Amino acid sequence: MTSLLQEQLTPLLADRYRVEREVGRGGMATVYLAEDLKHGRQVALKVLHPELAATLGAERFLREIQIAARLQHPHILPLYDSGRTGGPRAQDFLYYVMPFVEGESLRDRIAREQALPVEDAVRIARNIAAALDYAHRHGVVHRDIKPENVMLNEGVAVVTDFGIAKAVSAAASENLTQTGTAVGTPAYMSPEQAAGGPEPDARTDLYSLGCVLYEMLTGTAPFSAPTVQALIMKHFTDPVPAMRGTRTPVSTDLESVVTKTMAKSPDDRYQTAGHVIQALGSPKVMTPPNATPLATPAVAQKKSIAVLPFADMSPEKDQDYFCEGIAEEIINALSKIEALQVVSRSSAFAFKGHQDVRKVGEQLGVATVLEGSVRKAGNRLRVAAQLVKVSDGYQLWSERFDRDLEDVFAIQDEIADSIVKALRVVLSDKEKRVKDKAPTANVQAYDFYLRGRQYFHQWRKKGVEYARRMFERALEIDPDYALAHAGAADCCSALYTWWDASKANLEGAEAYSRQALALDPDLAEAHSARGQALTLRKQHEEAHREFEEAIRLNPKLFEAYFFYARACLAQGKFEDAARLFELGTQVRPEDFQCPTLLVEVYRSLGRDEDARATGRRSIELIEARLALNPDESRALVMGAVMHCQFGNPARGLDLLAQTLALDPDDSGVLYNVACAYALAGHADEAVGALEKSVKNGFGHWDWLEHDSDLDAVRSHPRFQALLAGH
């Protein structure tokens, strides 16, 4: 049965959309399931209520709503279209169009289950916070976060209607306000938004997120009252109701997160959504009352995977780089899928050669493990792979591929597709397009590229130099290989920063990154490489834009967050660095580099308690890595820094001795050795290590100027002479 509104609307949009049925009705709009006739896809067509549309200026409304159209993030439902129907004023409709999401709203799930399990509530809240963090960094405040505006699909939360409340408020301000009228939903509205004063900032969304998280955990909104006015007053006056004794056991730390997020004053809340993400990532948040705290947070939820390096079954046993490369390419392909948590290459490859995949999966905290083997002989390739369920050891999928070498890309795609089907992961249109894009048409160029990737990951000067040569060999064969250009640029940037601050490396980073972007403007790795190259040239604003674009194109590209954060830290932009390192830990929870550097950032911001907690977590991650890779110099030296900083100098100095035995002349290692010595109170040794580091090619002078780890030696005459000589 169609409504009068649908009957009026259908002929006005018949050339663009076929309106099928009403699927929902809210305070501002009626929602219809429709078919986008041009693109052949289902959409949600949202039509503002006629009485509201009649008071708005259509041009201003459409102009404001387009601000939100630029948002592209895995946890944000994008805006496809918006417009105004023609005809007399009485038939004038304002509408906007978004993807139609199969699944249910968060409101539906809360209504069905009442209180959600803690792990689900926290995961959904982190998804929402990730969407808010991205939007806030792009200048968009939602202003109407509530369960109705969160859709759930395959366990992933997506926030809808970004910019709609702002558009209505801006367009209607002249007609609807006298002393100020708030736009939003009273049960989730912050005090400052309800007051209707100056435009609220991003922290108003954090208050609403706190209300939503409270409701997910308890089954009821934090405040209720018989009238709207009384409900709004409670947001101003009443404390957040206690959560203990509710249906779902909630830890003290989680309750504290909710309470801080819902502080009456914006200044008393978390200041960014990134800080909320970090707080919700604490192991103590997930610890039920009267339970032992978790040693480490789970790396993933239900749909999670670790891809182990494939075994080399070739007769000559000389294809290790190729076996690792195939596994890494599968990791990269799967990592672009938002609904799937994928363990990083460094963590998964630490278990190379381990036979018991169930134990490996348990240690990595994943539900499934992919293992396989490669036999390469001449132009023939045999790849065998199997996906194992960690809980019981059963195979979910297995296959053997006997193909020509030129079919390697098709094999990788088939393995990734099979994993997606076995785990019942739903891909977005964007994820399908990215996954189906082959990096090069030339297998020989690809072979050299894989050799380069293997050596680049060693993170030693000779390894990075060799990696650059391999990428350049790939480019000799295929000059249009954008990923190889990005790889060569990364090598030049790394060499310039840690080992050889030469003009040739600076120019190499510039030229290769520029060409990578020219060849493939949609390649996230190219934008990240360009951001690093521009940072070295101190073109910081341009660099930041490139890093932002890399993150937009691939929100799971860890390197974009890591190097963007390092660039901000080197400039002394500690708030930005903290947010980015925090997001990096969310993308790659098992990584030790982000939390280690985050300690320094927190100390610089005066957040000593956060620094101590993050330092303890960093030490746990580093020691776990060293248990598997005792000769990893980066883990050794960063472990030395952490132990010297947090009260165990004996262990720190022991790790320093091991580091220097492995890499006594590596300038990058020597810089971190100097930091550890400075923190341990060994000033002369620290300055001596710095002098040797600079002599051997260290070129990151911004770090020497801003690194708080070196504060103890800044008054040392030789340190001052070192800076003066630059």
XYZ file of C-alpha atoms in Angstrom:
726
model
C 0.000 0.000 0.000
C 1.508 3.320 -1.070
C 1.269 6.560 0.882
C 0.079 9.877 -0.528
C 3.670 11.182 -0.289
C 4.967 8.221 -2.304
C 2.280 8.723 -4.924
C 3.231 12.392 -5.270
C 6.960 11.670 -5.307
C 7.084 8.762 -7.766
C 6.313 10.643 -11.011
C 8.637 13.516 -10.067
C 11.667 11.206 -9.836
C 10.651 8.647 -12.462
C 13.501 9.556 -14.811
C 16.158 8.775 -12.177
C 14.727 6.506 -9.467
C 12.010 3.878 -9.248
C 10.481 4.168 -5.787
C 9.614 0.672 -4.526
C 8.402 0.934 -0.944
C 8.695 2.814 2.312
C 11.200 1.236 4.704
C 11.383 3.731 7.543
C 10.311 7.062 8.950
C 12.267 9.388 11.231
C 12.042 12.845 12.717
C 13.271 14.582 9.572
C 12.686 12.222 6.653
C 10.791 9.281 5.219
C 13.012 6.553 3.787
C 12.181 4.594 0.646
C 13.835 1.627 -1.004
C 14.412 2.676 -4.606
C 16.297 1.584 -7.695
C 18.911 3.920 -9.146
C 17.988 3.549 -12.810
C 21.255 4.918 -14.180
C 23.529 2.611 -12.174
C 21.217 -0.361 -11.654
C 21.588 -0.476 -7.873
C 19.357 -0.353 -4.821
C 19.480 2.873 -2.835
C 17.896 4.446 0.211
C 15.976 7.519 -0.958
C 15.389 9.860 1.974
C 12.778 12.582 1.511
C 12.495 15.409 4.006
C 9.049 15.726 5.533
C 7.051 18.274 3.495
C 6.354 20.492 6.484
C 10.098 20.728 7.207
C 11.077 21.157 3.552
C 8.545 23.988 3.221
C 10.494 26.063 5.752
C 13.932 25.502 4.224
C 15.808 27.318 1.549
C 16.514 24.517 -0.934
C 19.700 26.021 -2.333
C 21.274 26.457 1.075
C 20.186 23.017 2.205
C 21.723 21.374 -0.867
C 24.895 23.445 -0.545
C 25.367 22.419 3.080
C 24.642 18.754 2.443
C 27.301 18.593 -0.278
C 29.955 19.258 2.366
C 29.296 15.745 3.647
C 29.450 14.248 0.151
C 33.258 14.286 0.172
C 33.483 11.897 3.125
C 34.765 8.469 2.048
C 35.415 6.042 4.904
C 34.595 2.355 5.572
C 32.425 3.284 8.581
C 30.569 6.136 6.858
C 27.650 5.507 4.520
C 28.446 7.734 1.528
C 26.123 10.301 0.016
C 25.295 9.357 -3.581
C 23.025 12.195 -4.592
C 20.802 15.020 -3.347
C 18.310 17.272 -5.029
C 15.014 19.060 -5.273
C 12.060 17.985 -7.353
C 10.572 20.453 -9.781
C 7.038 21.721 -9.886
C 4.949 24.139 -7.808
C 6.047 24.900 -4.248
C 3.390 22.595 -2.832
C 5.015 19.667 -4.659
C 8.609 20.665 -3.931
C 10.518 17.842 -2.204
C 14.062 17.892 -0.849
C 15.787 14.523 -0.911
C 19.140 12.809 -0.561
C 20.282 9.347 -1.610
C 22.558 6.825 0.094
C 23.392 3.137 -0.465
C 20.752 0.704 0.735
C 22.414 -1.396 3.430
C 21.328 -4.990 3.935
C 21.225 -5.723 7.631
C 19.715 -3.981 10.587
C 20.095 -0.725 12.431
C 21.707 -0.555 15.835
C 18.267 0.454 17.133
C 16.834 -2.827 15.797
C 19.547 -4.871 17.484
C 19.168 -3.113 20.836
C 15.393 -3.622 20.655
C 15.935 -7.321 19.964
C 18.707 -8.081 22.469
C 18.415 -5.285 25.028
C 21.981 -5.132 26.394
C 24.665 -6.181 23.878
C 27.715 -8.293 24.808
C 30.544 -6.045 25.951
C 32.870 -7.044 23.117
C 30.186 -6.242 20.511
C 29.302 -2.912 22.103
C 32.954 -1.864 22.293
C 33.644 -2.945 18.716
C 30.636 -1.012 17.405
C 31.610 2.052 19.458
C 35.145 1.929 18.025
C 33.697 1.711 14.495
C 31.544 4.781 15.163
C 34.484 6.620 16.722
C 36.635 5.829 13.671
C 33.958 7.353 11.426
C 33.750 10.432 13.653
C 37.507 10.842 13.804
C 37.719 10.852 10.015
C 34.776 13.234 9.596
C 35.991 15.629 12.276
C 39.404 15.821 10.618
C 37.573 16.888 7.463
C 35.580 19.568 9.259
C 32.238 17.728 9.471
C 30.343 17.307 12.766
C 27.456 14.823 12.657
C 25.229 16.374 15.385
C 22.752 13.464 15.455
C 24.572 10.290 16.514
C 21.956 7.798 17.687
C 21.208 4.064 17.211
C 18.887 4.802 14.283
C 21.789 6.355 12.387
C 24.073 3.331 12.753
C 23.627 0.391 10.384
C 25.084 -3.060 11.074
C 26.200 -5.363 8.289
C 28.279 -8.505 8.889
C 29.169 -7.173 12.345
C 30.527 -3.882 10.961
C 28.962 -0.562 11.978
C 28.373 2.164 9.385
C 27.222 5.665 10.345
C 24.548 7.260 8.162
C 23.260 10.794 7.564
C 26.503 12.710 8.011
C 25.840 16.404 7.449
C 22.044 16.117 7.419
C 21.409 17.673 10.843
C 23.901 20.453 10.038
C 22.223 21.077 6.683
C 18.758 21.311 8.233
C 20.024 23.542 11.026
C 21.904 25.885 8.677
C 19.143 26.095 6.092
C 16.383 26.600 8.635
C 18.185 28.939 11.011
C 16.407 32.077 9.814
C 12.960 30.426 9.904
C 13.113 28.097 12.887
C 15.075 29.998 15.494
C 14.283 32.812 17.804
C 16.865 32.522 20.584
C 18.328 29.334 19.152
C 16.772 25.986 18.273
C 18.688 22.746 18.612
C 18.639 20.165 15.846
C 19.236 16.617 17.011
C 17.625 13.888 19.103
C 17.013 14.838 22.763
C 17.946 11.435 24.237
C 21.480 11.732 22.783
C 21.996 15.492 22.651
C 24.929 17.149 24.399
C 24.190 20.025 26.800
C 25.878 22.591 24.553
C 23.906 21.415 21.529
C 20.640 21.492 23.476
C 21.414 25.045 24.628
C 21.195 26.215 21.014
C 24.070 28.656 21.381
C 27.219 28.851 19.247
C 27.717 26.004 16.807
C 28.916 22.934 18.763
C 32.269 21.433 17.893
C 33.292 17.805 17.364
C 33.054 17.016 21.074
C 29.257 17.136 20.870
C 29.398 13.938 18.778
C 31.520 12.268 21.460
C 28.835 12.988 24.063
C 26.221 11.401 21.789
C 28.531 8.419 21.227
C 28.775 8.008 25.004
C 24.971 7.930 25.229
C 24.814 5.279 22.492
C 27.514 3.153 24.147
C 25.658 3.425 27.478
C 22.491 2.167 25.794
C 24.287 -0.703 24.055
C 25.668 -1.880 27.406
C 22.518 -1.417 29.513
C 19.626 -1.684 27.072
C 18.268 1.753 28.004
C 19.217 5.338 27.211
C 21.074 7.095 30.041
C 18.265 9.607 30.655
C 14.483 9.468 30.264
C 11.662 11.860 31.163
C 7.968 12.382 30.332
C 8.604 15.531 28.265
C 11.283 16.692 25.867
C 12.046 19.712 28.046
C 12.530 17.544 31.139
C 14.726 15.111 29.192
C 16.976 17.904 27.923
C 17.281 19.321 31.443
C 18.625 15.974 32.683
C 21.516 16.246 30.237
C 22.379 19.548 31.937
C 21.939 18.513 35.568
C 21.950 14.751 36.220
C 25.104 12.626 36.578
C 25.526 9.620 34.320
C 23.568 6.764 35.960
C 25.712 3.969 37.399
C 26.169 0.959 35.131
C 27.142 -1.597 37.760
C 24.462 -4.199 38.433
C 23.049 -3.933 34.925
C 22.341 -6.942 32.737
C 25.793 -6.920 31.113
C 28.772 -6.916 33.557
C 30.759 -3.764 32.795
C 34.321 -3.181 33.936
C 35.208 -0.129 35.997
C 37.460 1.098 33.199
C 34.712 0.827 30.593
C 32.274 2.661 32.839
C 34.886 5.385 33.287
C 35.203 5.720 29.503
C 31.437 6.176 29.162
C 31.331 8.691 32.020
C 34.189 10.775 30.627
C 32.687 10.756 27.141
C 29.435 12.105 28.630
C 30.979 14.849 30.762
C 28.763 17.955 30.941
C 31.548 20.295 29.871
C 33.227 19.617 26.501
C 36.597 20.426 28.101
C 36.157 17.482 30.505
C 35.499 14.927 27.751
C 37.957 13.147 25.497
C 39.092 15.851 23.114
C 39.081 13.760 19.943
C 37.425 10.605 18.667
C 40.917 9.160 18.315
C 41.303 9.414 22.093
C 38.039 7.491 22.520
C 39.348 4.767 20.205
C 42.531 4.529 22.262
C 40.590 4.355 25.544
C 38.290 1.614 24.232
C 41.341 -0.356 23.087
C 42.670 -0.790 26.614
C 42.708 -4.450 27.754
C 41.155 -3.414 31.084
C 38.047 -2.136 29.298
C 37.218 -5.691 28.245
C 37.872 -7.193 31.680
C 34.635 -8.168 33.491
C 34.356 -7.273 37.187
C 36.298 -9.604 39.494
C 38.202 -11.123 36.568
C 41.897 -11.214 35.774
C 42.872 -8.522 33.232
C 43.640 -9.769 29.764
C 47.349 -9.914 28.976
C 46.749 -8.707 25.427
C 43.685 -7.504 23.547
C 42.217 -9.820 20.945
C 43.712 -9.042 17.567
C 40.425 -9.716 15.869
C 36.814 -10.621 16.266
C 34.991 -13.484 14.558
C 36.181 -12.888 10.975
C 39.945 -12.772 11.291
C 42.898 -14.395 9.588
C 46.657 -14.794 9.669
C 48.424 -15.623 6.402
C 51.648 -17.532 7.040
C 54.603 -17.416 4.615
C 54.227 -20.207 2.087
C 56.740 -23.052 2.172
C 59.289 -23.323 -0.647
C 58.880 -26.708 -2.357
C 61.019 -25.844 -5.382
C 63.860 -28.265 -6.241
C 66.612 -25.650 -5.694
C 65.032 -24.196 -2.532
C 65.820 -20.704 -3.827
C 62.314 -19.262 -4.042
C 61.924 -18.045 -0.478
C 61.361 -14.458 -1.631
C 58.687 -15.633 -4.087
C 56.873 -17.709 -1.443
C 56.882 -14.825 1.017
C 55.807 -12.467 -1.747
C 52.724 -14.488 -2.650
C 51.674 -14.623 0.998
C 52.286 -10.885 1.395
C 50.221 -10.079 -1.698
C 47.335 -12.125 -0.278
C 47.705 -10.235 3.018
C 47.601 -6.929 1.149
C 44.508 -7.946 -0.807
C 42.645 -9.160 2.274
C 43.710 -6.143 4.341
C 41.680 -3.864 2.105
C 38.477 -5.627 3.216
C 36.942 -3.714 6.104
C 34.915 -6.644 7.500
C 38.013 -8.846 7.847
C 40.761 -8.383 10.441
C 44.116 -9.453 8.978
C 47.294 -9.923 10.997
C 50.212 -7.906 9.634
C 53.037 -9.424 7.619
C 55.627 -8.856 10.341
C 53.592 -10.647 12.997
C 52.428 -13.540 10.815
C 55.856 -14.116 9.265
C 57.420 -14.345 12.726
C 55.884 -17.848 12.841
C 57.636 -19.018 9.693
C 58.369 -22.724 9.897
C 55.972 -23.435 12.778
C 54.040 -26.614 12.151
C 51.056 -26.321 14.506
C 48.821 -23.742 12.855
C 46.265 -23.986 15.667
C 48.837 -22.820 18.213
C 49.975 -20.096 15.842
C 46.385 -18.909 15.440
C 45.829 -18.917 19.195
C 48.969 -16.857 19.781
C 47.970 -14.359 17.093
C 44.385 -14.187 18.339
C 42.696 -15.082 15.042
C 39.897 -17.444 14.068
C 41.525 -18.768 10.897
C 45.002 -19.362 9.457
C 46.000 -19.681 5.803
C 49.054 -21.801 5.058
C 50.434 -23.042 1.778
C 53.362 -24.080 -0.362
C 54.880 -23.065 -3.687
C 56.793 -25.141 -6.208
C 58.306 -23.104 -9.018
C 60.134 -24.896 -11.818
C 60.895 -23.069 -15.048
C 57.677 -21.541 -16.276
C 55.434 -23.820 -14.220
C 53.965 -22.987 -10.855
C 52.228 -25.172 -8.323
C 50.563 -23.457 -5.371
C 48.745 -25.355 -2.639
C 46.800 -23.525 0.068
C 44.470 -24.402 2.901
C 42.375 -22.317 5.286
C 42.261 -23.807 8.777
C 39.794 -23.038 11.551
C 41.817 -22.415 14.708
C 39.198 -23.591 17.204
C 39.061 -27.191 15.955
C 41.779 -27.551 13.293
C 39.332 -28.394 10.497
C 39.890 -27.156 6.960
C 37.386 -24.576 5.778
C 38.837 -24.620 2.265
C 41.795 -26.072 0.366
C 42.928 -26.038 -3.244
C 45.900 -26.821 -5.467
C 46.740 -24.731 -8.521
C 48.918 -26.058 -11.373
C 49.420 -23.169 -13.756
C 51.896 -21.280 -15.887
C 53.931 -18.672 -14.054
C 52.013 -15.900 -15.843
C 48.887 -17.006 -13.938
C 50.309 -16.043 -10.533
C 48.010 -13.011 -10.219
C 44.951 -15.089 -11.046
C 45.996 -17.654 -8.421
C 46.328 -14.949 -5.771
C 42.914 -13.561 -6.693
C 41.314 -17.006 -6.551
C 42.805 -17.678 -3.108
C 41.579 -14.312 -1.809
C 38.123 -14.887 -3.347
C 37.929 -18.348 -1.794
C 38.794 -16.962 1.632
C 36.139 -14.271 1.293
C 33.532 -16.893 0.360
C 34.611 -19.341 3.069
C 34.364 -16.657 5.747
C 31.166 -15.223 4.228
C 32.573 -11.736 3.971
C 30.558 -9.224 1.949
C 32.624 -6.893 -0.263
C 31.649 -3.346 -1.116
C 31.760 -2.222 -4.750
C 34.936 -0.244 -3.992
C 36.621 -3.291 -2.416
C 35.763 -5.404 -5.462
C 37.292 -2.847 -7.811
C 40.498 -2.523 -5.793
C 40.917 -6.273 -5.361
C 40.531 -6.974 -9.086
C 43.288 -4.558 -10.131
C 46.496 -6.339 -11.246
C 49.746 -4.533 -10.264
C 51.630 -5.317 -13.499
C 51.232 -7.382 -16.637
C 54.822 -8.631 -16.564
C 55.669 -11.583 -14.320
C 59.422 -10.957 -14.524
C 58.940 -7.399 -13.248
C 56.749 -8.814 -10.493
C 59.495 -11.285 -9.589
C 61.977 -8.445 -9.050
C 59.370 -6.492 -7.095
C 58.900 -9.417 -4.695
C 62.658 -9.653 -4.180
C 62.666 -5.958 -3.308
C 59.827 -6.326 -0.816
C 61.603 -9.137 1.015
C 64.782 -7.122 1.490
C 62.969 -3.872 2.300
C 61.343 -5.539 5.310
C 64.763 -6.303 6.816
C 65.073 -2.590 7.663
C 68.855 -2.544 7.426
C 70.882 -0.243 5.198
C 72.231 -2.992 2.922
C 68.800 -4.579 2.686
C 67.099 -1.311 1.717
C 69.832 -0.541 -0.833
C 69.351 -3.971 -2.408
C 65.572 -3.526 -2.323
C 65.922 -0.279 -4.257
C 67.993 -2.047 -6.916
C 65.336 -4.745 -7.250
C 62.546 -2.188 -7.634
C 64.629 -0.415 -10.277
C 65.148 -3.717 -12.126
C 61.383 -4.187 -12.108
C 60.964 -0.705 -13.585
C 63.470 -1.429 -16.343
C 61.131 -4.212 -17.468
C 57.850 -2.391 -16.788
C 58.304 1.401 -16.538
C 54.574 1.783 -15.778
C 54.679 -0.356 -12.607
C 53.308 2.159 -10.072
C 53.890 -0.043 -7.013
C 57.553 -0.467 -7.947
C 57.908 3.311 -8.259
C 56.343 3.694 -4.796
C 58.682 1.023 -3.415
C 61.738 2.736 -4.863
C 60.559 6.058 -3.403
C 60.159 4.471 0.036
C 63.692 3.100 -0.205
C 65.097 6.519 -1.056
C 63.173 8.140 1.810
C 64.358 5.503 4.277
C 67.961 5.770 3.114
C 67.882 9.573 3.366
C 66.335 9.537 6.834
C 68.416 6.894 8.584
C 71.530 6.089 6.623
C 72.505 8.440 3.799
C 71.190 12.019 3.814
C 72.424 12.644 0.287
C 70.963 14.818 -2.431
C 70.642 11.741 -4.654
C 68.333 9.982 -2.193
C 66.266 13.134 -1.686
C 65.826 13.560 -5.431
C 65.126 9.855 -5.868
C 62.280 9.975 -3.333
C 60.873 13.019 -5.140
C 61.061 11.568 -8.666
C 59.847 8.044 -7.909
C 56.923 9.170 -5.747
C 55.823 11.744 -8.317
C 55.874 9.112 -11.078
C 53.988 6.566 -8.946
C 51.175 9.078 -8.496
C 51.157 10.017 -12.164
C 50.756 6.360 -13.122
C 48.083 5.494 -10.544
C 46.399 8.391 -8.677
C 44.194 5.884 -6.815
C 47.115 3.932 -5.330
C 47.261 4.545 -1.580
C 50.887 3.412 -1.406
C 51.805 6.077 -3.964
C 50.234 8.850 -1.882
C 51.983 7.563 1.259
C 55.335 7.489 -0.559
C 54.690 11.006 -1.843
C 53.879 12.167 1.683
C 57.224 10.859 2.924
C 59.125 12.520 0.087
C 57.427 15.874 0.695
C 58.110 15.609 4.423
C 61.823 15.287 3.708
C 61.595 18.504 1.682
C 59.744 20.190 4.586
C 56.706 20.766 2.388
C 54.563 19.777 5.330
C 51.115 20.965 4.250
C 51.387 19.153 0.922
C 52.713 16.070 2.720
C 49.774 16.042 5.105
C 47.334 16.161 2.209
C 49.031 13.179 0.585
C 48.924 11.136 3.795
C 45.251 12.023 4.256
C 44.506 10.858 0.726
C 46.392 7.599 1.303
C 44.261 6.940 4.382
C 41.079 7.815 2.503
C 41.950 5.387 -0.285
C 42.999 2.598 2.084
C 42.016 3.138 5.734
C 43.954 -0.021 6.653
C 47.303 1.126 5.234
C 49.363 1.117 8.426
C 52.363 2.856 6.853
C 50.273 5.943 6.054
C 49.309 6.417 9.706
C 52.812 5.601 10.956
C 54.777 7.929 8.697
C 52.159 10.679 8.941
C 52.418 10.481 12.727
C 56.224 10.536 12.568
C 56.075 13.631 10.363
C 53.832 15.396 12.888
C 56.086 14.336 15.769
C 59.168 15.671 14.000
C 57.394 19.034 13.626
C 56.381 19.124 17.297
C 52.664 18.691 16.463
C 52.092 16.359 19.383
C 48.269 16.309 19.424
C 48.158 15.292 15.755
C 50.936 12.756 16.277
C 49.083 11.205 19.229
C 45.873 10.818 17.258
C 47.631 9.205 14.317
C 49.732 6.822 16.389
C 46.544 5.827 18.224
C 44.841 5.087 14.921
C 47.898 3.133 13.840
C 47.552 0.897 16.888
C 43.932 0.300 15.931
C 44.874 -0.719 12.391
C 47.716 -2.964 13.580
C 47.188 -3.843 17.273
C 50.202 -6.167 17.437
C 52.667 -3.518 16.231
C 55.162 -2.217 18.802
C 56.401 0.859 16.915
C 53.313 3.047 17.283
C 52.896 2.560 21.045
C 56.635 3.031 21.597
C 56.640 6.412 19.854
C 53.282 7.254 21.416
C 54.956 7.162 24.829
C 57.188 10.069 23.823
C 54.204 11.992 22.466
C 52.205 11.512 25.671
C 55.158 12.677 27.740
C 55.493 15.786 25.594
C 51.777 16.504 26.157
C 52.095 16.022 29.926
C 49.911 12.901 29.826
C 52.169 10.936 32.158
C 49.596 8.320 33.165
C 48.837 7.512 29.525
C 52.573 7.369 28.837
C 53.141 4.817 31.597
C 50.226 2.613 30.522
C 51.292 2.718 26.878
C 54.921 2.054 27.870
C 53.914 -1.126 29.684
C 51.935 -2.262 26.658
C 54.863 -1.461 24.360
C 57.248 -3.540 26.460
C 54.847 -6.505 26.339
C 54.653 -6.309 22.544
C 58.415 -5.933 22.120
C 59.262 -8.824 24.406
C 56.731 -10.999 22.559
C 58.389 -10.078 19.256
C 61.885 -10.805 20.605
C 60.756 -14.205 21.844
C 60.108 -15.093 18.193
C 62.845 -12.967 16.561
C 65.704 -12.474 19.037
C 67.920 -10.858 16.354
C 65.478 -8.171 15.195
C 67.551 -5.038 15.775
C 64.632 -2.610 15.688
C 62.764 -4.516 18.387
C 65.981 -4.802 20.415
C 66.789 -1.096 20.351
C 63.212 0.084 20.924
C 62.943 -2.380 23.786
C 66.112 -0.846 25.225
C 64.538 2.617 25.028
C 61.363 1.459 26.779
C 63.131 -0.435 29.572
C 65.509 2.463 30.258
C 62.555 4.809 30.411
C 60.357 2.690 32.677
C 62.629 1.572 35.455
C 64.518 -1.465 34.198
C 67.841 -0.024 32.964
C 69.643 -3.341 33.452
C 67.397 -5.021 30.887
C 67.658 -1.943 28.669
C 71.461 -1.928 28.684
C 71.492 -5.672 27.993
C 69.320 -5.109 24.906
C 71.633 -2.268 23.862
C 74.625 -4.596 23.990
C 72.795 -7.117 21.797
C 71.813 -4.353 19.359
C 75.334 -2.998 18.991
C 76.711 -6.515 18.510
C 74.359 -6.914 15.509
C 74.537 -3.420 13.956
C 77.401 -1.373 15.464
C 77.571 1.102 12.567
C 73.941 1.435 11.503
C 73.094 5.144 11.831
C 69.387 4.540 12.434
C 70.114 2.031 15.171
C 72.734 4.341 16.700
C 70.213 7.175 16.983
C 67.902 4.985 19.072
C 70.876 3.707 21.066
C 71.572 7.345 21.946
C 67.959 7.780 23.123
C 68.245 4.740 25.393
C 71.560 5.904 26.851
C 70.122 9.377 27.505
C 67.112 7.911 29.325
C 69.419 5.679 31.383
C 71.512 8.685 32.452
C 74.600 7.833 30.381
C 75.071 11.259 28.774
C 78.540 10.809 27.272
C 77.624 7.481 25.696
C 74.407 9.018 24.326
C 76.191 11.944 22.678
C 78.892 9.615 21.356
C 76.245 7.433 19.698
C 74.615 10.527 18.172
C 77.915 11.759 16.801
C 78.600 8.394 15.209
C 75.045 8.222 13.861
C 75.361 11.610 12.145
C 78.819 10.744 10.828
C 77.405 7.540 9.318
C 74.594 9.372 7.494
C 71.658 10.032 9.849
C 69.799 12.992 8.376
C 66.565 13.466 10.351
C 67.546 16.694 12.137
C 63.959 17.504 13.100
C 64.064 14.518 15.434
C 67.261 15.726 17.077
C 65.557 19.053 17.739
C 62.198 17.749 19.072
C 62.803 14.244 20.474
C 62.036 14.394 24.209
C 64.061 11.196 24.766
C 67.154 13.391 24.290
C 66.133 16.105 26.769
C 68.667 14.889 29.338
C 71.618 15.655 27.025
C 70.486 18.924 25.421
C 72.778 20.978 27.651
C 75.760 18.725 26.900
C 78.420 20.820 25.068
C 79.026 18.143 22.427
C 75.297 17.857 21.722
C 75.037 21.626 21.270
C 78.079 21.552 19.000
C 76.453 18.772 16.981
C 73.323 20.874 16.377
C 75.346 24.008 15.680
C 77.378 22.189 13.054
C 74.297 21.235 11.036
